[in-house]
Coordinates of C-alpha atoms (C1' of nucleotides) in Angstrom, one line a residue:
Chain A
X1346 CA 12.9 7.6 -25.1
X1347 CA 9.8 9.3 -24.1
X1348 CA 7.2 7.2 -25.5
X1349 CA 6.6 3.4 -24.6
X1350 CA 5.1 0.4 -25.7
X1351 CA 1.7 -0.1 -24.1
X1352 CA 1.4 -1.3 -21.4
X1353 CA 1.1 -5.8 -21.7
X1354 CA -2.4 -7.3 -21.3
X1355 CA -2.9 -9.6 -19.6
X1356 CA -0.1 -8.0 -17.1
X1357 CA 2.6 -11.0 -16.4
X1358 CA 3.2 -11.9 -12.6
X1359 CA 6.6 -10.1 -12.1
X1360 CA 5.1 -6.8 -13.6
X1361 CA 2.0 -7.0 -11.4
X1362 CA 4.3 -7.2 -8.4
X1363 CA 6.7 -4.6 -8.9
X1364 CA 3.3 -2.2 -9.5
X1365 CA 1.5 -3.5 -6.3
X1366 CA 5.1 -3.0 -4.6
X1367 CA 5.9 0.8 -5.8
X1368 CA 1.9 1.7 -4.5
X1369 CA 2.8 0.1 -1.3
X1370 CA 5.8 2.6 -1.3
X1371 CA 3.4 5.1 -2.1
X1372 CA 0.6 4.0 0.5
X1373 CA 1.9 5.7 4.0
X1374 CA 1.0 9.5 5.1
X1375 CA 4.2 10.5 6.3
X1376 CA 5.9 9.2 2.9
X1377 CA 3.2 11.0 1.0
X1378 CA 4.3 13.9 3.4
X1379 CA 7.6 13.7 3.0
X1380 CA 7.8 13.8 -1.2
X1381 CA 5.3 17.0 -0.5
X1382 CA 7.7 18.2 1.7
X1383 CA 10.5 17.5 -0.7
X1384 CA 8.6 19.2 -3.5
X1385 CA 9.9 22.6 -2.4
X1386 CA 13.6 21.2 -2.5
X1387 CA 15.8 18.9 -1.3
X1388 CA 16.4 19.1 2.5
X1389 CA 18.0 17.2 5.1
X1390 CA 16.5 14.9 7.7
X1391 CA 16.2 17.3 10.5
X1392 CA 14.8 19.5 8.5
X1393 CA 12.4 17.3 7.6
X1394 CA 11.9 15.9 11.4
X1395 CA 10.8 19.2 12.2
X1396 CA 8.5 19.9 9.5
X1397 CA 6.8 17.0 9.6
X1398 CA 6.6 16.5 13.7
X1399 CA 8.6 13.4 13.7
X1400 CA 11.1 11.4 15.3
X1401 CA 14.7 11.5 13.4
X1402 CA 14.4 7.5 13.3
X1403 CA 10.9 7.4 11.7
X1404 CA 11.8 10.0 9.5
X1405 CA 15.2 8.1 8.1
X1406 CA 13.4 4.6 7.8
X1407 CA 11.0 5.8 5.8
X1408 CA 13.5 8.0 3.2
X1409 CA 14.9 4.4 3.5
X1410 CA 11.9 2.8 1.9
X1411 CA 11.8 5.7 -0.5
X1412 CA 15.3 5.7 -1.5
X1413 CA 15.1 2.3 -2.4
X1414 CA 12.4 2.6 -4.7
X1415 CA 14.2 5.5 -5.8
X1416 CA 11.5 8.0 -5.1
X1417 CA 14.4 9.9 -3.8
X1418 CA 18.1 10.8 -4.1
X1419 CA 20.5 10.8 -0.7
X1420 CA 23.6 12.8 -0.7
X1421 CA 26.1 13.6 1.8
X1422 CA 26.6 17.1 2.3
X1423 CA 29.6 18.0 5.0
X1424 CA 28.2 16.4 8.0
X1425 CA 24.4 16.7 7.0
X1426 CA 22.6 14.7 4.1
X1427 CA 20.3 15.9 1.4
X1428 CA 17.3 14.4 0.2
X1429 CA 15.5 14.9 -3.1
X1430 CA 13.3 13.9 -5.2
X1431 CA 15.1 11.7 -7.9
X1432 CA 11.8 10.9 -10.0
X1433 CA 9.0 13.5 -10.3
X1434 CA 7.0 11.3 -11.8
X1435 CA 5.2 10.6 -8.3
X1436 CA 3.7 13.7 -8.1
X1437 CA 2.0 13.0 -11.5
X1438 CA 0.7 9.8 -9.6
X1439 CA -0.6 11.9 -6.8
X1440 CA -2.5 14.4 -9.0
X1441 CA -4.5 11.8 -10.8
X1442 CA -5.4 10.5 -7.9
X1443 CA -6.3 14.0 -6.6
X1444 CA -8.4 14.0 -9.7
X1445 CA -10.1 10.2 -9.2
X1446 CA -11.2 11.4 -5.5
X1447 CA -13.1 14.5 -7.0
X1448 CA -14.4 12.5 -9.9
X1449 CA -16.1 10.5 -6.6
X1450 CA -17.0 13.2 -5.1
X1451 CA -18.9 14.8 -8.1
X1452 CA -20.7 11.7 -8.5
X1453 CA -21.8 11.4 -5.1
X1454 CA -22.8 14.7 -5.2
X1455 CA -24.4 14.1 -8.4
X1456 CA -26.2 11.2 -7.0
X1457 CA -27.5 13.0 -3.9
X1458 CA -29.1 15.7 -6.0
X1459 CA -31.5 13.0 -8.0
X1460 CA -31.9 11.6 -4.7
X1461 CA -33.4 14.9 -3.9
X1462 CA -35.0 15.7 -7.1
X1463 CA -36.7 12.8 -6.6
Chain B
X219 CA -15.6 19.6 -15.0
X220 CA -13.0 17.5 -16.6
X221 CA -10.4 20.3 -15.3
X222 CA -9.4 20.6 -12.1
X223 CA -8.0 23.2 -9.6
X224 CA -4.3 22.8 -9.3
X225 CA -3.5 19.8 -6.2
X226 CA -2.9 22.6 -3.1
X227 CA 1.0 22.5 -1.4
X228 CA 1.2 21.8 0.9
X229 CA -1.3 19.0 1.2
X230 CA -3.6 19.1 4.0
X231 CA -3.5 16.3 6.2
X232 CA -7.0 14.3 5.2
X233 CA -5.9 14.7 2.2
X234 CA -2.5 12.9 2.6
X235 CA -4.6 10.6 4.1
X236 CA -7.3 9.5 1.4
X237 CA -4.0 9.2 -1.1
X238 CA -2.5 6.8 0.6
X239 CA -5.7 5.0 1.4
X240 CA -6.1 5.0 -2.4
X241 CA -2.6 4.1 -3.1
X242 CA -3.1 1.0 -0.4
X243 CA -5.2 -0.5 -2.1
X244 CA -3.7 -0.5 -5.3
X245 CA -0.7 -1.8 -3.4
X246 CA -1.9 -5.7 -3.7
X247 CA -0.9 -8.0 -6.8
X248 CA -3.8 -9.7 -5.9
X249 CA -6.2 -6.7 -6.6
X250 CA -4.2 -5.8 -9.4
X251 CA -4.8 -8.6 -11.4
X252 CA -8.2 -8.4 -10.4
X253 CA -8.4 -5.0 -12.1
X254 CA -6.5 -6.6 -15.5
X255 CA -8.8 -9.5 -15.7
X256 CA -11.6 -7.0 -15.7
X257 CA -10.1 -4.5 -18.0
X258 CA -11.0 -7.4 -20.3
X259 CA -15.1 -6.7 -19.3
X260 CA -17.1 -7.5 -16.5
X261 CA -16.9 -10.9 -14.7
X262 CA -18.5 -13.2 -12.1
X263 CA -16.9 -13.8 -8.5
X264 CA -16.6 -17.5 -10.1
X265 CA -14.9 -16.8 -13.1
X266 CA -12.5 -14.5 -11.6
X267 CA -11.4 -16.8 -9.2
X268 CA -10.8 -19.7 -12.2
X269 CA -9.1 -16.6 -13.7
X270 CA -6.8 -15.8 -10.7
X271 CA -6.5 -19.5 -9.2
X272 CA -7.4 -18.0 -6.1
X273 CA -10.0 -19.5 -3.4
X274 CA -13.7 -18.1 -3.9
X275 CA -13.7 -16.4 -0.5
X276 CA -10.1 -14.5 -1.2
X277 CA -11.6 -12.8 -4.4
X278 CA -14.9 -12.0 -2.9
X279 CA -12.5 -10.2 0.0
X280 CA -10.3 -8.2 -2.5
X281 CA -13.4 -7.6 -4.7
X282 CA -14.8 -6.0 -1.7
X283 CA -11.9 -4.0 -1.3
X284 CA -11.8 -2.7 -4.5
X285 CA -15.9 -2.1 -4.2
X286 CA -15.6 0.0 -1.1
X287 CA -13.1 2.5 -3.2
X288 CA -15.5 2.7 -5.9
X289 CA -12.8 0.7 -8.0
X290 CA -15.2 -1.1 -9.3
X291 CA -19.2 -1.9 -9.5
X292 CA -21.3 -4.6 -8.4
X293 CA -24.3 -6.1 -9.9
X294 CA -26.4 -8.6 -8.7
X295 CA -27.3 -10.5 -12.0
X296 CA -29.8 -13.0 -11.0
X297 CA -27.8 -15.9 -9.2
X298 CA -24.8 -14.2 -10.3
X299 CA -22.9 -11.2 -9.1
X300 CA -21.2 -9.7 -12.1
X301 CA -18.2 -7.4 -11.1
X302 CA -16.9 -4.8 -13.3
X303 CA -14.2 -1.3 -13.6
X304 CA -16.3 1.8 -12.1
X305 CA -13.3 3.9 -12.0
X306 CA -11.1 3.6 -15.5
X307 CA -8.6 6.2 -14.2
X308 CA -6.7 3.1 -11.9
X309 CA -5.4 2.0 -15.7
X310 CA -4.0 5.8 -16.1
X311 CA -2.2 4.9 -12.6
X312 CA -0.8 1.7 -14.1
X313 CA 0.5 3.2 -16.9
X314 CA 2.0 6.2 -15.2
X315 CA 3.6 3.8 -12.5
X316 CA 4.8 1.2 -15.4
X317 CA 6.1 4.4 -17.3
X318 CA 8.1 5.2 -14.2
X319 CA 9.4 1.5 -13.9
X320 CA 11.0 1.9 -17.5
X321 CA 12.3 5.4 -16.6
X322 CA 14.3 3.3 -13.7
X323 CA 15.3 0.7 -16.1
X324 CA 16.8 3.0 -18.4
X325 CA 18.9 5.0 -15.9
X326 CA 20.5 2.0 -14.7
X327 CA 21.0 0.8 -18.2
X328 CA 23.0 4.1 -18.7
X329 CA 24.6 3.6 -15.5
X330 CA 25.8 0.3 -16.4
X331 CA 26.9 1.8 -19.9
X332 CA 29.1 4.1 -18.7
X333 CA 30.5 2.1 -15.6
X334 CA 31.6 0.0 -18.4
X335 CA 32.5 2.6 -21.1
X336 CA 34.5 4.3 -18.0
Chain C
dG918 C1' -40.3 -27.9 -1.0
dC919 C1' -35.2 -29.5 -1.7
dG920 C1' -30.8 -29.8 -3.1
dT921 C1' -27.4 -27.1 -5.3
dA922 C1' -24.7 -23.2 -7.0
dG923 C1' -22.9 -18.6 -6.2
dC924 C1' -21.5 -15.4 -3.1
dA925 C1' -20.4 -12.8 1.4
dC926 C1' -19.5 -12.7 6.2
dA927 C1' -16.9 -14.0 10.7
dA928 C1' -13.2 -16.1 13.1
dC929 C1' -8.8 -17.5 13.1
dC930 C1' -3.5 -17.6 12.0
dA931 C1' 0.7 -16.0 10.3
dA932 C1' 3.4 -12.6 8.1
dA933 C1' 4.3 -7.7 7.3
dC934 C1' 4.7 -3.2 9.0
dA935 C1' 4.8 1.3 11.5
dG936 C1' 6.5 3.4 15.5
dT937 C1' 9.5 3.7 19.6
dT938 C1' 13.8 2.9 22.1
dG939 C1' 18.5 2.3 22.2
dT940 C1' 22.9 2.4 20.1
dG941 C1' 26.8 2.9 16.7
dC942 C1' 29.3 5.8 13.6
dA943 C1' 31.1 9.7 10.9
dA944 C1' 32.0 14.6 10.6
dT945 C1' 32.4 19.1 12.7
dG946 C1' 33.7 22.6 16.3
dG947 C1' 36.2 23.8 20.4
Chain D
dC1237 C1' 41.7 14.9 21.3
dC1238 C1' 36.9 15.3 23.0
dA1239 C1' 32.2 16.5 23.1
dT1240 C1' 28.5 17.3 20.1
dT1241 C1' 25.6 17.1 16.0
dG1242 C1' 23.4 14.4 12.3
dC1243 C1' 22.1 10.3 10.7
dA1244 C1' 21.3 5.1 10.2
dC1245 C1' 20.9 0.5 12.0
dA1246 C1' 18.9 -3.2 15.2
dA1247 C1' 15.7 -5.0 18.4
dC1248 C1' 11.2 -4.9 20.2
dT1249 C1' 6.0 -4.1 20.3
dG1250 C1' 1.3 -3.4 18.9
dT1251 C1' -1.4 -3.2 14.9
dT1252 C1' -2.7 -4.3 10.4
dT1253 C1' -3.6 -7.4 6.8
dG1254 C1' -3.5 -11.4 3.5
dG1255 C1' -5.0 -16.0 3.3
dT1256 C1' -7.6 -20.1 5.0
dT1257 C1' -11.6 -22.4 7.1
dG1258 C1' -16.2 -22.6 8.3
dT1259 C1' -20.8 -21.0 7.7
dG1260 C1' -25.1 -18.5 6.4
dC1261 C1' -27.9 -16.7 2.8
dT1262 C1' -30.2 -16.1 -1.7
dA1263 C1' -31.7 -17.6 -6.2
dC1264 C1' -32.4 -21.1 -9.3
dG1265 C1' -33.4 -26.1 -11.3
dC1266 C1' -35.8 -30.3 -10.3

DNA sequence: GCGTAGCACAACCAAACAGTTGTGCAATGG
DNA sequence: CCATTGCACAACTGTTTGGTTGTGCTACGC
């Protein structure tokens, strides 16, 4: 359940789409803000309008593009509604990117130093 | 140097900002097949673009995408310009992403199950 | 040199998108 | 009931961006 088939290679079209599509999801600060803000648990959106400096409308349509790419969970609570984060597996995501950007960073520096030495 | 501090929470805002730069441009089929064809080894602007049936110019313009996040490398190769994966860790992205894509699949697959078991 | 192949750059157009404004709607409290 | 709170939807606007067209530039073969 946990392990896969690799990945296909050459990647058919459909599959190459629904990756581009779920980093577009993933490609806008306040949605990256958002799931970070969700990573301390769920909360509702004016919670979330206020922590993030929004407006409520902002803030709802873009939980709407996460919720439909099911980054996130919605349920109504009394009069207010919950978000959450319905697949963790996006902060995995963020982390190795994390880690790409100081890869760069080590080899610029890297770089700079022969640059130096030399 | 292959470990890494733990990602900081909440993320700071330049931060938030160079992921979803990073995720953008992941976030185009066009670039990701790009990325597949080279997975296969390095490749001239030409034979990408017989590879992709794209136009010459539309490569050259992702390619240069792709080269301005250190995505991948460029080498002038006599008349040539050969083109090829600087950064492997956008395949650990794909991968992660696809797993994620199979996670959803499943859950709606049980979903389904039950809606018809109920 | 001269024509050609390989590639990148600039200008343009159309589509997609983020943000704001305005509004509708459901649930709660008085 | 009625006003208020919490949220989502729709329309509009400015910006971004993907794709095309046109062009310049560099390296090679003749």
């Amino acid at each position: 359940m946990t392990d896969f088939d690799p990945v296909p290679h050459p990647l058919p079209d459909p599959l190459v789409d629904l990756i581009a599509q779920r980093f577009r999801v993933l490609s806008e600060p306040m949605r990256i803000k958002l799931l970070d803000r969700l990573r301390d648990g769920d909360a509702s959106v004016t919670e979330l309008q206020e922590a993030l400096g929004a407006s409520q409308q902002n803030v709802s349509k873009h939980l709407g593009v996460l919720l439909s790419a099911a980054m996130v969970s919605r349920t109504k609570h009394g009069t207010s509604v919950r978000y959450a984060i319905a697949d963790p597996g996006v902060f995995t995501l963020c982390e190795h990117v994390c880690g790409g950007l100081r890869r760069q960073l080590s080899e610029l520096d890297a770089v700079l130093a022969t640059e130096v030495t030399a």
